Structures are given as structure tokens and as C-alpha cells.
Tab-separated table of C-alpha atoms in Angstrom:
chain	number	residue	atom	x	y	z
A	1	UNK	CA	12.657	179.457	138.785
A	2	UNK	CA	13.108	176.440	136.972
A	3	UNK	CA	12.100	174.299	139.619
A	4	UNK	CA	9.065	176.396	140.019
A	5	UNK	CA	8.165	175.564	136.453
A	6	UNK	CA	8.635	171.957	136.874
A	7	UNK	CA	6.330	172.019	139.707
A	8	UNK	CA	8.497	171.592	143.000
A	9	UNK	CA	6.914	172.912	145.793
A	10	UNK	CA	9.881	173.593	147.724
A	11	UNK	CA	10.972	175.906	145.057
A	12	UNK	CA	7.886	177.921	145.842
A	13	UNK	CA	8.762	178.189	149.435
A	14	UNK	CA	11.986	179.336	148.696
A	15	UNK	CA	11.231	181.706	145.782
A	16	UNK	CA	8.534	183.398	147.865
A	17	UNK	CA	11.039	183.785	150.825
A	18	UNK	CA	13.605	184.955	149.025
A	19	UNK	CA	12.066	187.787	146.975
A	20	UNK	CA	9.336	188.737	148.856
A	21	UNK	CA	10.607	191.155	151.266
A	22	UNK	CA	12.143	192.941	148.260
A	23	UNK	CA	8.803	192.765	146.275
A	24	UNK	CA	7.458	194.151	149.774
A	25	UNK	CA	9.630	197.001	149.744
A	26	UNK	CA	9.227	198.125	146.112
A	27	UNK	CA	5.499	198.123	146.132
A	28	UNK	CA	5.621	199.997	149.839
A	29	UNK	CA	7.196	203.483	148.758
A	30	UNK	CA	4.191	203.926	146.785
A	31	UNK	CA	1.461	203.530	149.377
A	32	UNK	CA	0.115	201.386	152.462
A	33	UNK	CA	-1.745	198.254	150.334
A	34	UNK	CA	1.766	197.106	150.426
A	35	UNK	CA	0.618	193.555	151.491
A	36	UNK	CA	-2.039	193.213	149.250
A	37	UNK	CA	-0.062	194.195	146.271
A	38	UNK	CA	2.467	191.745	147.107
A	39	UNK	CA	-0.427	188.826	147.460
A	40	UNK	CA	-1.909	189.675	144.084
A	41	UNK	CA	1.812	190.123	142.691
A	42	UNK	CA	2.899	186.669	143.747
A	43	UNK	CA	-0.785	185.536	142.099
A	44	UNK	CA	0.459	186.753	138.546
A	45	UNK	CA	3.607	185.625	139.251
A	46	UNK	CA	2.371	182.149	139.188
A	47	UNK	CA	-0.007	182.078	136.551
A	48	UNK	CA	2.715	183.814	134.030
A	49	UNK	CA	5.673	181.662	135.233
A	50	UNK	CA	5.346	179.876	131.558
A	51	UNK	CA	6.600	183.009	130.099
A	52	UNK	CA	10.259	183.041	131.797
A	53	UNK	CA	12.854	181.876	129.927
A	54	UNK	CA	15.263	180.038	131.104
A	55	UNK	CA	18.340	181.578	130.530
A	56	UNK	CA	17.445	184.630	130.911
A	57	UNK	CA	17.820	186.452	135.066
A	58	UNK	CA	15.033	185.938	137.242
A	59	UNK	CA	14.926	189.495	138.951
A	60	UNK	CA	14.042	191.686	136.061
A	61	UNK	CA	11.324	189.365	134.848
A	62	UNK	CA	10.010	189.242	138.714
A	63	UNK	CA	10.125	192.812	139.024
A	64	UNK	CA	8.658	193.687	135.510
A	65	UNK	CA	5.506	191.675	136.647
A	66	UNK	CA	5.817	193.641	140.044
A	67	UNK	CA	5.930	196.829	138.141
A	68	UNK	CA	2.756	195.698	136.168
A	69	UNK	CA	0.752	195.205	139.569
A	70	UNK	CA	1.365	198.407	141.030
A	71	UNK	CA	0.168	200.466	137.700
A	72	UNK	CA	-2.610	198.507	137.375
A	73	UNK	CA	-3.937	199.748	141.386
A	74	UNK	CA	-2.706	202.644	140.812
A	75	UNK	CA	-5.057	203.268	137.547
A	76	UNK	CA	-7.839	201.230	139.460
A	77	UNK	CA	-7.150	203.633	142.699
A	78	UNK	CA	-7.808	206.749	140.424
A	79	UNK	CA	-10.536	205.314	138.825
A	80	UNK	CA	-12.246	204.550	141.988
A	81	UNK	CA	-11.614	208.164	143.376
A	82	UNK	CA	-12.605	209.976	140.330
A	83	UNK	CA	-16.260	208.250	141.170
A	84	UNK	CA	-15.740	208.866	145.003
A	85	UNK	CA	-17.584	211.679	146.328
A	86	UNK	CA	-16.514	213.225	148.858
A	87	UNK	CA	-18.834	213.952	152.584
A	88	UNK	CA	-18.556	217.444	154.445
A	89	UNK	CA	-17.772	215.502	157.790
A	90	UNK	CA	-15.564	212.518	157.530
A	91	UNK	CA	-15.853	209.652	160.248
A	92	UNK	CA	-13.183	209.750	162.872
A	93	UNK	CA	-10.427	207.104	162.215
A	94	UNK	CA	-9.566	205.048	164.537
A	95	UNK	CA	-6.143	204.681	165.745
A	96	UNK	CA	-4.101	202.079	164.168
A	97	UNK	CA	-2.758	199.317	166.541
A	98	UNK	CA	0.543	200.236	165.633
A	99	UNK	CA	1.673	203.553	165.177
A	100	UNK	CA	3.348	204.027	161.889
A	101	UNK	CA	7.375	203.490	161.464
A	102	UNK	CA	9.022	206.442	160.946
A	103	UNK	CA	11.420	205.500	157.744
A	104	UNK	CA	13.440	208.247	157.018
A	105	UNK	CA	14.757	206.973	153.805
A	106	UNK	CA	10.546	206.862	152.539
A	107	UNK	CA	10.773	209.807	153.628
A	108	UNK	CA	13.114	211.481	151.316
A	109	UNK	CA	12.349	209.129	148.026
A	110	UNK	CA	8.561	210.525	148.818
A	111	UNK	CA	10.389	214.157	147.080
A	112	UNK	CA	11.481	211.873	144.085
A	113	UNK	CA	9.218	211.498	140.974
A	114	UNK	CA	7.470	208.358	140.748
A	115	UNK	CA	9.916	207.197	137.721
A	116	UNK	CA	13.171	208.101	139.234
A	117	UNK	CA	11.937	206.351	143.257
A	118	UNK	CA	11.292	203.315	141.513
A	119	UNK	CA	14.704	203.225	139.707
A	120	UNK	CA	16.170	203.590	142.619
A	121	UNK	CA	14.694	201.447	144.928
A	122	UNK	CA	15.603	198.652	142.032
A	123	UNK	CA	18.635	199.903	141.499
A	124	UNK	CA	20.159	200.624	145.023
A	125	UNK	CA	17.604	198.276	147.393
A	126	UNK	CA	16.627	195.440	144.978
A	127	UNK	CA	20.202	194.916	143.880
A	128	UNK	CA	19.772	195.058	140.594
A	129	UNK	CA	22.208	196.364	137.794
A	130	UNK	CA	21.221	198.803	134.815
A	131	UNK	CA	20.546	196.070	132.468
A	132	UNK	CA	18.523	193.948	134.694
A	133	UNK	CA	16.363	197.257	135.550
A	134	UNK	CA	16.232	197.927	131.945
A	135	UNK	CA	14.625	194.679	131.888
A	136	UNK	CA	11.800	195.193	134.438
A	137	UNK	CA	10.847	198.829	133.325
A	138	UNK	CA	10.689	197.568	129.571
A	139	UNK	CA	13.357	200.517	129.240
A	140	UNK	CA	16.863	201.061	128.002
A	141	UNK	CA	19.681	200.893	129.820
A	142	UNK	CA	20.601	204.906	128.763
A	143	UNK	CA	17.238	206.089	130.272
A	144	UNK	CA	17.610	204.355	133.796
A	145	UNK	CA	21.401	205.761	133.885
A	146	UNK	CA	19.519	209.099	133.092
A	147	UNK	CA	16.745	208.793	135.771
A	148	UNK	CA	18.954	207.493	138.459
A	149	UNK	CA	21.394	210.185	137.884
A	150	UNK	CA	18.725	212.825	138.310
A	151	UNK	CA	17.382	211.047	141.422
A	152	UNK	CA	21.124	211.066	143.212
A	153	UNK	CA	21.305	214.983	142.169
A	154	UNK	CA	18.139	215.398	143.795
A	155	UNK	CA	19.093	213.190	147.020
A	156	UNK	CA	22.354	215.296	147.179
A	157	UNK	CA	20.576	218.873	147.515
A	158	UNK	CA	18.406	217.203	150.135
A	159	UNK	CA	21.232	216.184	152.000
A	160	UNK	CA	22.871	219.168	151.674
A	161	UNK	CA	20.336	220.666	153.157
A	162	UNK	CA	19.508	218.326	156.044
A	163	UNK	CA	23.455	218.265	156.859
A	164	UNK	CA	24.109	220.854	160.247
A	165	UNK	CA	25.632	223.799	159.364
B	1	UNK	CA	27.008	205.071	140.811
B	2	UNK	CA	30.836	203.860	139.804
B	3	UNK	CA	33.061	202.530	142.713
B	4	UNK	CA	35.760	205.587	141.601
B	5	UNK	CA	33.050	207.861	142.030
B	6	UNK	CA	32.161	206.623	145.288
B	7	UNK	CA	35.904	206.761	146.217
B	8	UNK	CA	35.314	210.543	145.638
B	9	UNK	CA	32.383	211.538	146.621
B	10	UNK	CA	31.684	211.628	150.159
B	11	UNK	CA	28.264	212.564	149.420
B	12	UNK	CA	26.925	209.642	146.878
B	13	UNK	CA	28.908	207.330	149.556
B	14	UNK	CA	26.138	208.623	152.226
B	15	UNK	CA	23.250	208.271	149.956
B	16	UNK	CA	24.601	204.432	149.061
B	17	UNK	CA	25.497	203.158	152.727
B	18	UNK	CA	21.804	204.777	153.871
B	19	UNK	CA	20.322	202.563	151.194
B	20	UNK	CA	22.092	199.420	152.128
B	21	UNK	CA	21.023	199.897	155.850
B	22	UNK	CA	18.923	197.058	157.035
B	23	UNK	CA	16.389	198.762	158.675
B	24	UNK	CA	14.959	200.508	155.096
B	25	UNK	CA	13.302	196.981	154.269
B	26	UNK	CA	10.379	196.163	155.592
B	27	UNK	CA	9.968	192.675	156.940
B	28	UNK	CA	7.288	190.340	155.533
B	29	UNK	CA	4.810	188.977	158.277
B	30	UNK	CA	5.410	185.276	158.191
B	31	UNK	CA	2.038	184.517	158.228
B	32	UNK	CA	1.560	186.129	154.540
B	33	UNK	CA	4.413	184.585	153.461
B	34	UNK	CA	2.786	180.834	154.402
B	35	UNK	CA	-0.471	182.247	153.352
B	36	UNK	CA	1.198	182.803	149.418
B	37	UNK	CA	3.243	179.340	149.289
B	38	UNK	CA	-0.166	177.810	150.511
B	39	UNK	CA	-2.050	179.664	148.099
B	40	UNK	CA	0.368	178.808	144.812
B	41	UNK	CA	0.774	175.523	146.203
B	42	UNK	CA	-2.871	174.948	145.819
B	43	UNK	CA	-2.613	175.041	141.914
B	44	UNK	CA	0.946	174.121	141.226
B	45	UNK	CA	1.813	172.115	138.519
B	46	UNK	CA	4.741	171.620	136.126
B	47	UNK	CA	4.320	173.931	133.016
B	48	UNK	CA	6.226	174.538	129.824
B	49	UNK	CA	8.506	177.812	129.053
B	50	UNK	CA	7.686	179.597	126.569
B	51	UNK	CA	10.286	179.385	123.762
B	52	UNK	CA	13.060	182.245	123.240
B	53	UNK	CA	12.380	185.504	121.188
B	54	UNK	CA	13.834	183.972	118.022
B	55	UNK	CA	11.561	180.955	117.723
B	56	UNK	CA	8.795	183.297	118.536
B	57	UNK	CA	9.994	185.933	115.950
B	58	UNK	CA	10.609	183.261	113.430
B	59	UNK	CA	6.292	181.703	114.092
B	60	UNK	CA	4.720	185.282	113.396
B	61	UNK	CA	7.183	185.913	110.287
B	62	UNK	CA	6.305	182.599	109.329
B	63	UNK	CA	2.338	182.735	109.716
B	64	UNK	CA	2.834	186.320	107.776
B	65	UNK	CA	4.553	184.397	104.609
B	66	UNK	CA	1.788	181.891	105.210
B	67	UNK	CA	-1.049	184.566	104.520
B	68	UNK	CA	0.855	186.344	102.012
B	69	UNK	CA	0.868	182.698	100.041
B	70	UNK	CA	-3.026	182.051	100.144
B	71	UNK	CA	-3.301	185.969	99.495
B	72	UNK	CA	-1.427	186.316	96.111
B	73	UNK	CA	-3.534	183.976	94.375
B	74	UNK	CA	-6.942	186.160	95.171
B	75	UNK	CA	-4.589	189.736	95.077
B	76	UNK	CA	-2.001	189.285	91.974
B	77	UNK	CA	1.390	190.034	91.469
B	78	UNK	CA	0.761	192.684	88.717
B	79	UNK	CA	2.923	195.323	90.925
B	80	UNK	CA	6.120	193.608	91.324
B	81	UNK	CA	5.544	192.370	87.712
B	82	UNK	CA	5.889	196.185	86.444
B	83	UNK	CA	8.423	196.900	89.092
B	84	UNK	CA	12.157	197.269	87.865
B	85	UNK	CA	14.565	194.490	89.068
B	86	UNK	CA	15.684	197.512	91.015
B	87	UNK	CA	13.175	198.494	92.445
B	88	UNK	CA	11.428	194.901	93.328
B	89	UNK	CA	14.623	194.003	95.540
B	90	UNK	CA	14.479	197.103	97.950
B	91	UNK	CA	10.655	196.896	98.391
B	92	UNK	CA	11.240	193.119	99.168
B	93	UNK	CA	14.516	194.315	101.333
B	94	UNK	CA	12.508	196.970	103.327
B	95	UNK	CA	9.138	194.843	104.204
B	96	UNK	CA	11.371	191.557	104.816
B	97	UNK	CA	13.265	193.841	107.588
B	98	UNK	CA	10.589	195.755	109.028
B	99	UNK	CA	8.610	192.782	109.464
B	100	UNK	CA	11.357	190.627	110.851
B	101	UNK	CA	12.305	194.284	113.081
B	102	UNK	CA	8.381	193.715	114.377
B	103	UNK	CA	8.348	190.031	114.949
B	104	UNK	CA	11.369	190.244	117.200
B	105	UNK	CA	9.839	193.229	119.373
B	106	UNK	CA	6.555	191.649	119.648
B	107	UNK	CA	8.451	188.154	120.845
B	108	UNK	CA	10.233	190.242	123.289
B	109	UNK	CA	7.336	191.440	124.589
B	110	UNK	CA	5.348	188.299	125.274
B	111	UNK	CA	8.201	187.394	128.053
B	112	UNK	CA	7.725	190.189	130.921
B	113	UNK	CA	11.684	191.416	131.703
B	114	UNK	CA	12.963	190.958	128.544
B	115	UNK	CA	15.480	193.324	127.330
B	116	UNK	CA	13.869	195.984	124.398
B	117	UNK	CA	16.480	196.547	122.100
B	118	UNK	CA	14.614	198.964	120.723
B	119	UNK	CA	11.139	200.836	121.437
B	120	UNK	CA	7.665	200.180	119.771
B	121	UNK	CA	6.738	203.795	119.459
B	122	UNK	CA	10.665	204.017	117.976
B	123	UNK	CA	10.025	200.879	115.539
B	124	UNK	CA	6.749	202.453	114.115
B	125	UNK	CA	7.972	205.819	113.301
B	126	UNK	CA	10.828	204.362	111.801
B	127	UNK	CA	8.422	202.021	109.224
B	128	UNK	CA	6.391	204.608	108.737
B	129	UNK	CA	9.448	206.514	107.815
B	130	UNK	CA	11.304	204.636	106.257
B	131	UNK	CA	8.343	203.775	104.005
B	132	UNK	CA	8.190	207.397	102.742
B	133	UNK	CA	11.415	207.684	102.384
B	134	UNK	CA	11.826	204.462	100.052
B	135	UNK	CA	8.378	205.787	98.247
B	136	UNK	CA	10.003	209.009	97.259
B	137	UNK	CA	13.416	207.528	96.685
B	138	UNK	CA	12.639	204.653	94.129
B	139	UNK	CA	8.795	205.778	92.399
B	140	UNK	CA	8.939	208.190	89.775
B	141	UNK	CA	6.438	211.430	90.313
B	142	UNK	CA	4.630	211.543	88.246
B	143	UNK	CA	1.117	213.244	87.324
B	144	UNK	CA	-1.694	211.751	89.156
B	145	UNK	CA	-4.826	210.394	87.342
B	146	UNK	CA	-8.086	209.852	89.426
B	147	UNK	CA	-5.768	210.151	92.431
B	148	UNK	CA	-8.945	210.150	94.734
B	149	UNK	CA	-10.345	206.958	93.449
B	150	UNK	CA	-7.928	204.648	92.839
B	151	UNK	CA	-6.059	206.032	96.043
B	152	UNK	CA	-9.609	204.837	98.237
B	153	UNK	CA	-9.696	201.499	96.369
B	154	UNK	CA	-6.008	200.495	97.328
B	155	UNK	CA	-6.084	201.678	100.701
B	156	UNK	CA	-8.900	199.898	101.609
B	157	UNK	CA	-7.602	196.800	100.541
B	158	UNK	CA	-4.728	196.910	102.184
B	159	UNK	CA	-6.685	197.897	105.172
B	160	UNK	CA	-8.526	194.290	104.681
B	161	UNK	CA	-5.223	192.362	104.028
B	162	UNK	CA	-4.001	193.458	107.075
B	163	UNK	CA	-6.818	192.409	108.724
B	164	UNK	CA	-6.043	188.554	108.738
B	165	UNK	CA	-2.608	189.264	109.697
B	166	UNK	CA	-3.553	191.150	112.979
B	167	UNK	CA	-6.509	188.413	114.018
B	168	UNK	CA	-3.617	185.504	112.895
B	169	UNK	CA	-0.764	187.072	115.229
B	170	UNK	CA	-2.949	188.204	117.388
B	171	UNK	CA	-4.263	184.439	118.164
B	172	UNK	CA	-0.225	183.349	118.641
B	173	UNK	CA	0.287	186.070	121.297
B	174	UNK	CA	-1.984	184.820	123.549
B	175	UNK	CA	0.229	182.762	125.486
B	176	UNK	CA	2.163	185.953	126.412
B	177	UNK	CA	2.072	187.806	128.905
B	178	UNK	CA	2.081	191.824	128.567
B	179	UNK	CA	3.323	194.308	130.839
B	180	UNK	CA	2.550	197.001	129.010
B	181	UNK	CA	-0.374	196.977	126.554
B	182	UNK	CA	0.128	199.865	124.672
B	183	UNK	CA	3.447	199.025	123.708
B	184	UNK	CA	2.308	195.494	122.525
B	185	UNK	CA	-1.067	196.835	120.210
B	186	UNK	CA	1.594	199.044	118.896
B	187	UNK	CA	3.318	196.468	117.477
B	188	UNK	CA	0.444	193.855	116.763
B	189	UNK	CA	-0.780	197.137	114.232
B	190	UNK	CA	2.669	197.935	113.039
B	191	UNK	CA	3.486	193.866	112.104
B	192	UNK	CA	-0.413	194.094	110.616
B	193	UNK	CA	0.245	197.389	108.316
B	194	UNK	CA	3.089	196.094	107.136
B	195	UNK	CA	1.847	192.818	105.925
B	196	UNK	CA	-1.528	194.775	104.530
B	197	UNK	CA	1.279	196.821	102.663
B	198	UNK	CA	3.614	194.323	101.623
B	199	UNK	CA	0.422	192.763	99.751
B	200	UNK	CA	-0.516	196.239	98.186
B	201	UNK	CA	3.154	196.493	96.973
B	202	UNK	CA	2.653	192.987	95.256
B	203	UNK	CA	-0.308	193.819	93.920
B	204	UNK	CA	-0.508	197.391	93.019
B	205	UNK	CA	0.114	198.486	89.422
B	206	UNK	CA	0.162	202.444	90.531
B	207	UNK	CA	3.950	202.836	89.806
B	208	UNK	CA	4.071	206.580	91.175
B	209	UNK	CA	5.306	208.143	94.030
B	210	UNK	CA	2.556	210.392	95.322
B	211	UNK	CA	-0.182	207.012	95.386
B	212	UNK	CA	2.933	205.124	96.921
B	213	UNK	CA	2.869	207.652	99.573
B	214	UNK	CA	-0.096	208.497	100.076
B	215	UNK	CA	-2.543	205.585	100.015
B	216	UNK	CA	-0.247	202.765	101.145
B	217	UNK	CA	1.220	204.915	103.595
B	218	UNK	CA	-2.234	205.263	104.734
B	219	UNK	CA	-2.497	201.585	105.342
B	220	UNK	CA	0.586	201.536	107.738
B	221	UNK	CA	-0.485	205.103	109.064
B	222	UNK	CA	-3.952	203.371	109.723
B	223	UNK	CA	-3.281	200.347	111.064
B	224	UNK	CA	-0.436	201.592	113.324
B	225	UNK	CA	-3.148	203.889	114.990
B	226	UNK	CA	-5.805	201.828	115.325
B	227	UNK	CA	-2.985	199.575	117.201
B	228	UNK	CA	-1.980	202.669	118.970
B	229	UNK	CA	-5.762	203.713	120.113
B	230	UNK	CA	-6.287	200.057	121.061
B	231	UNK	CA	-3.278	199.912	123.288
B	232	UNK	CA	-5.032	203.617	124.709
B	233	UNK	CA	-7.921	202.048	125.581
B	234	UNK	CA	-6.951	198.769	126.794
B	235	UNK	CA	-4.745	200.498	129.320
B	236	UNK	CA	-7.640	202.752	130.393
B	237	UNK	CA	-9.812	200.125	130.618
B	238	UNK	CA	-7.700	198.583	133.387
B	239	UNK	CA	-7.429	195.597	131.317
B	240	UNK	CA	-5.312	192.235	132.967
B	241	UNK	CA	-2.906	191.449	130.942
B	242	UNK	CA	-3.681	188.134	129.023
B	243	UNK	CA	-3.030	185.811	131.397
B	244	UNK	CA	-4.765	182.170	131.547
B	245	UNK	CA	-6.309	181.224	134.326
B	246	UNK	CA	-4.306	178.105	134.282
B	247	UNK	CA	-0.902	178.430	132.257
B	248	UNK	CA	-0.057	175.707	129.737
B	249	UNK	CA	0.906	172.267	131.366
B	250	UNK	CA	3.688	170.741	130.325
B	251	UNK	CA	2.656	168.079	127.587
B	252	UNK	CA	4.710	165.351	129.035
């Protein structure tokens, strides 16, 4: 991140390679613009990097901004289909190229409340620890405990009741 | 998820190897991922951090004593000049805290990822608390005369002294960034009411509890809401946070 603030452009390779596919992740459990939120993610990243502090980790500042781009399309999505309206006969779709990849563990944080998925997905995919997700979700570090422990109790009844009798 | 829980608990085990398992990340295309180094290539340059929380903290506290020194001239001293010696050093204690308690959450703000000691919403209740609290506690109740009239007169000034303070802070947070807007307007009108305040307190010669409460409670009551609907609106509107289109280069 330094390096990125002093304007080395192999820092920007690296930075984007390195956190992307987690950035990628987090903003694809909430819907399919997955790509383009991670474009326009990486755009604010880049035009706020004056605001990270040095000494201070990278990840929850990252994901903070992350967190920031997703709300903001999510609002925008809602705006945009509160003006929608909607036709009696929809056009066919057509097929997608690729047929969508079945991902079981989407699957499951889909029964998860918005606030707990995204705590986990930090938490348990991202890598990050309590404080660090504290960071990101401009929370505390006694809230996160309390949403991720409500998302595992939730993930265990699901289990339970996926596991053969 | 503690490792002697996960020693236990064959369950939590299952739910943390699933997560760990390759296959639940997506992978990114490599094409987007030259198209975004291109892309912030195209308008990289070095720029200069932002300073730490403190040194931010310490600029808006600073700018506040700066307008409360080219306010007392036009506002007076009268208050503190009828206050007891008493009295005078918790109403100095109280607004020197709170304001130094809003400072720092504003500077932590301006820095997405930084850790919030403490809420905004949690911060304003507890001024606006507090404030009551120390009203009743250390102003004598006594009967009010033209309670309506005089009560108008000093809320609305303290209404306009906290107007400088918002526009003056508001002009040093521009270089932040915001991730969450309410939270920050919040602040912006708590740091403002208490400065509008802090001048009443200076100024005012109403020595009794009740007009304490009321009307210069009213000030931090006002300005705190109009930061709150602000914050409301901003986030409706969809707002981008206040970003530059080109951050600050680095002056050397």
C-alpha cells in the first residue's frame, strides 16, 4: 500500500492480484454484477488511497471501501426498481454461455441475513480477524462476535438438517 | 470460532474446513484483472497520506478554539463572569471533552477502516445527555422570567454560532473519505452544537437550570438533528462519498 501511494506501478499489479479475487468473492454472495462491482471498487480504491494510513492494516481499510460499493448499488438497484415497471409478458432470456456454477456454500449463506453473510465471508473467507472486520464494517469488535455467532448457530441447524439420518 | 472450540465441536470444524475449501472463491478473469492495473495505471501518481486521527483531532479542536477567539469579542463573556469558580471549571471540563470526544470520531472517520472506539449515534446521546445532566446538577432552579423570550433569543444564537463551526470543519473534512454518511453528518452537527453551545455558555447571563436545559439544549438537540437528517438524506440521495477526482499529490 505504501508503494501504491508513492506511485509504483508494480505495486498496483500486485495489490490488484492479490486482493482481488477476495474483493470478487465478497461482492459475489450478494448478486451477479460481481465484476462490475469489483471494477468500480478498485476505481475508489484508487482515488481514496490518500486516506490510508500507514500503520494501520491494509485489509480492513480495503474492505471498508468494498463494503461502501456494494451499499451504494444496492440503494441505486432499489432505486432503479422502485421506478421499473413491470410488462405482462417478459422477453425470453437467452441462455447464458455458461451455465451457472453450482456453489453450495452460496447456497447456504443465501439463508443468512445480509449482516451476518457478510461477517462471515470476512471473517472465515477474507481471513480477517474480529478487529480487522470491526474495522471494515465501521463496527465494534462485540457486535461482529455477536453476528458471527448467530450466523454459525444458523449454519449448524442447516447442517443438521442436510446431514443423512 | 476458538481453536478449543473447534477441538470440540465436530460441527463448527465442518462449517470452517467447507469455508477454507478452494473451490468457494471465485477466480478473477485475467483479462479484468489487466483491464484494472491498466486502468489505475492510467492516472497513477505518488500522493500524500493523510495524517493519523490525532493530528486530525487536534486541526478541528484547534479551528473550534480559533472561532471561539474571534467570537468572544462580538458574544461576551458575561456568563462565565457570573458563573461560580465551581461551576465555570465543569462547564469548561464537559465542552473541552465532548468536543475533543467529537474531533477524534470525526478524524476516525475520514480514514475508511479505521477502528470506532465508540459510535456517533452513542457519542451524541451521550452530549446531549450529559449536557442535561450537568444543567440540572450545577444551575440552581429557579423561577423563570419571560422564559419564552429570552429562551428564543439564546437559542437562536447559538444556532448561528454553530453555524461557522459546521461550514469551518466541514471545509477540513473534505479530504476524507466517508463510508458511511450518516454516521459522519452526525458528528459534523454534534462537534457544531457543541461549539454553538460552548459560546452560549460563555455568553449567557441566564444562571438557571430550566433556560440551561431547555434553550441551549435546544441548540445541541438542533444541530445534532439537522446533522442527523442531513446524513438521512445524503444516504438516500445515493450520494459518492467525497472523493476528488484526483487525490492530493504529494507536494514534493
Amino acid at each position: 500500500m505504501l508503494r501504491y501511494q508513492q506511485g509504483a506501478p508494480e505495486a498496483v499489479d500486485e495489490l490488484v492480484e492479490r486482493v482481488s479475487p477476495a474483493l470478487l468473492h465478497y461482492f459475489s454472495i450478494s448478486g451477479a454484477e460481481a465484476e462490475d462491482l469489483l471494477q468500480e471498487c478498485w476505481l475508489r480504491i484508487h482515488r481514496s488511497r490518500h486516506t490510508y494510513r500507514p500503520l494501520e492494516p491494509a485489509l480492513p481499510w480495503i474492505f471498508a471501501i468494498a463494503r461502501h460499493t456494494r451499499l451504494d448499488a444496492y440503494r441505486r438497484k432499489r432505486r432503479r426498481e422502485a421506478r421499473e415497471i413491470l410488462t405482462r409478458n417478459p422477453p425470453e432470456r437467452a441462455a447464458p454461455d455458461d451455465p451457472p456454477r453450482e456453489d453450495r456454500f452460496a447456497k447456504l449463506l443465501g439463508d443468512l441475513p445480509e449482516s451476518q453473510r457478510e461477517v462471515l465471508v470476512m471473517l472465515k473467507v477474507s481471513g480477517m480477524t474480529l478487529e480487522e472486520v470491526a474495522r471494515a464494517t465501521s463496527s465494534t469488535v462485540g457486535a461482529i462476535k455477536q453476528k458471527a455467532h448467530r450466523a454459525y448457530q444458523k449454519l449448524r441447524l442447516v447442517f443438521e438438517k442436510e446431514r443423512p439420518s | 470460532m476458538s481453536a478449543g472450540h473447534l477441538i470440540e465441536c465436530a460441527q463448527c470444524r465442518a462449517i470452517s474446513a467447507w469455508t477454507a475449501q478452494p473451490g468457494t472463491r471465485p477466480d478473477v478473469p485475467a483479462s479484468l484483472l489487466r483491464t484494472i492495473q491498466d486502468r489505475l495505471k492510467e492516472s497513477l501518481a505518488p500522493v500524500s497520506a493523510a495524517p493519523g486521527a490525532a493530528v486530525l483531532a487536534g486541526r478541528f479542536f484547534a479551528a473550534i478554539c480559533a472561532l471561539a477567539a474571534a467570537a468572544i469579542p462580538i458574544l461576551g463573556v458575561s456568563g462565565v463572569e457570573q458563573m461560580t469558580p465551581v461551576r465555570a471549571a465543569a462547564v469548561v471540563v464537559f465542552f473541552v471533552a465532548a468536543l475533543a470526544l467529537a474531533c477524534m470520531s470525526l478524524a476516525w472517520q475520514m480514514s475508511p477502516g479505521s477502528l470506532q472506539r465508540y459510535s456517533a449515534g452513542g457519542l451524541a446521546a451521550a452530549v446531549a445527555g450529559g449536557f442535561a445532566l450537568l444543567a440540572s446538577a450545577l444551575f440552581p432552579w429557579l423561577a423563570p422570567e419571560e422564559f419564552l423570550t429570552r429562551g428564543v433569543e439564546c437559542a437562536l444564537t447559538g444556532v448561528l454560532a454553530a453555524l461557522p463551526a459546521a461550514v469551518l470543519i466541514g471545509v477540513l473534512l473534505r479530504r476524507g473519505v466517508f463510508v458511511d454518511r450518516w454516521s459522519a453528518s452526525l458528528s459534523l452537527g454534534a462537534l457544531a452544537g457543541l461549539a454553538g453551545t460552548a459560546l452560549l455558555e460563555l455568553r449567557c447571563t441566564h444562571q438557571d437550570a430550566a433556560h440551561q436545559m431547555v434553550w441551549h439544549g435546544a441548540v445541541l438537540a438542533v444541530c445534532i438533528g439537522a446533522g442527523l437528517l442531513a446524513g438521512v438524506l445524503r444516504s438516500r440521495a445515493g450520494a459518492t462519498p467525497r472523493i476528488s477526482k484526483r487525490p492530493p499529490a504529494n507536494p514534493a
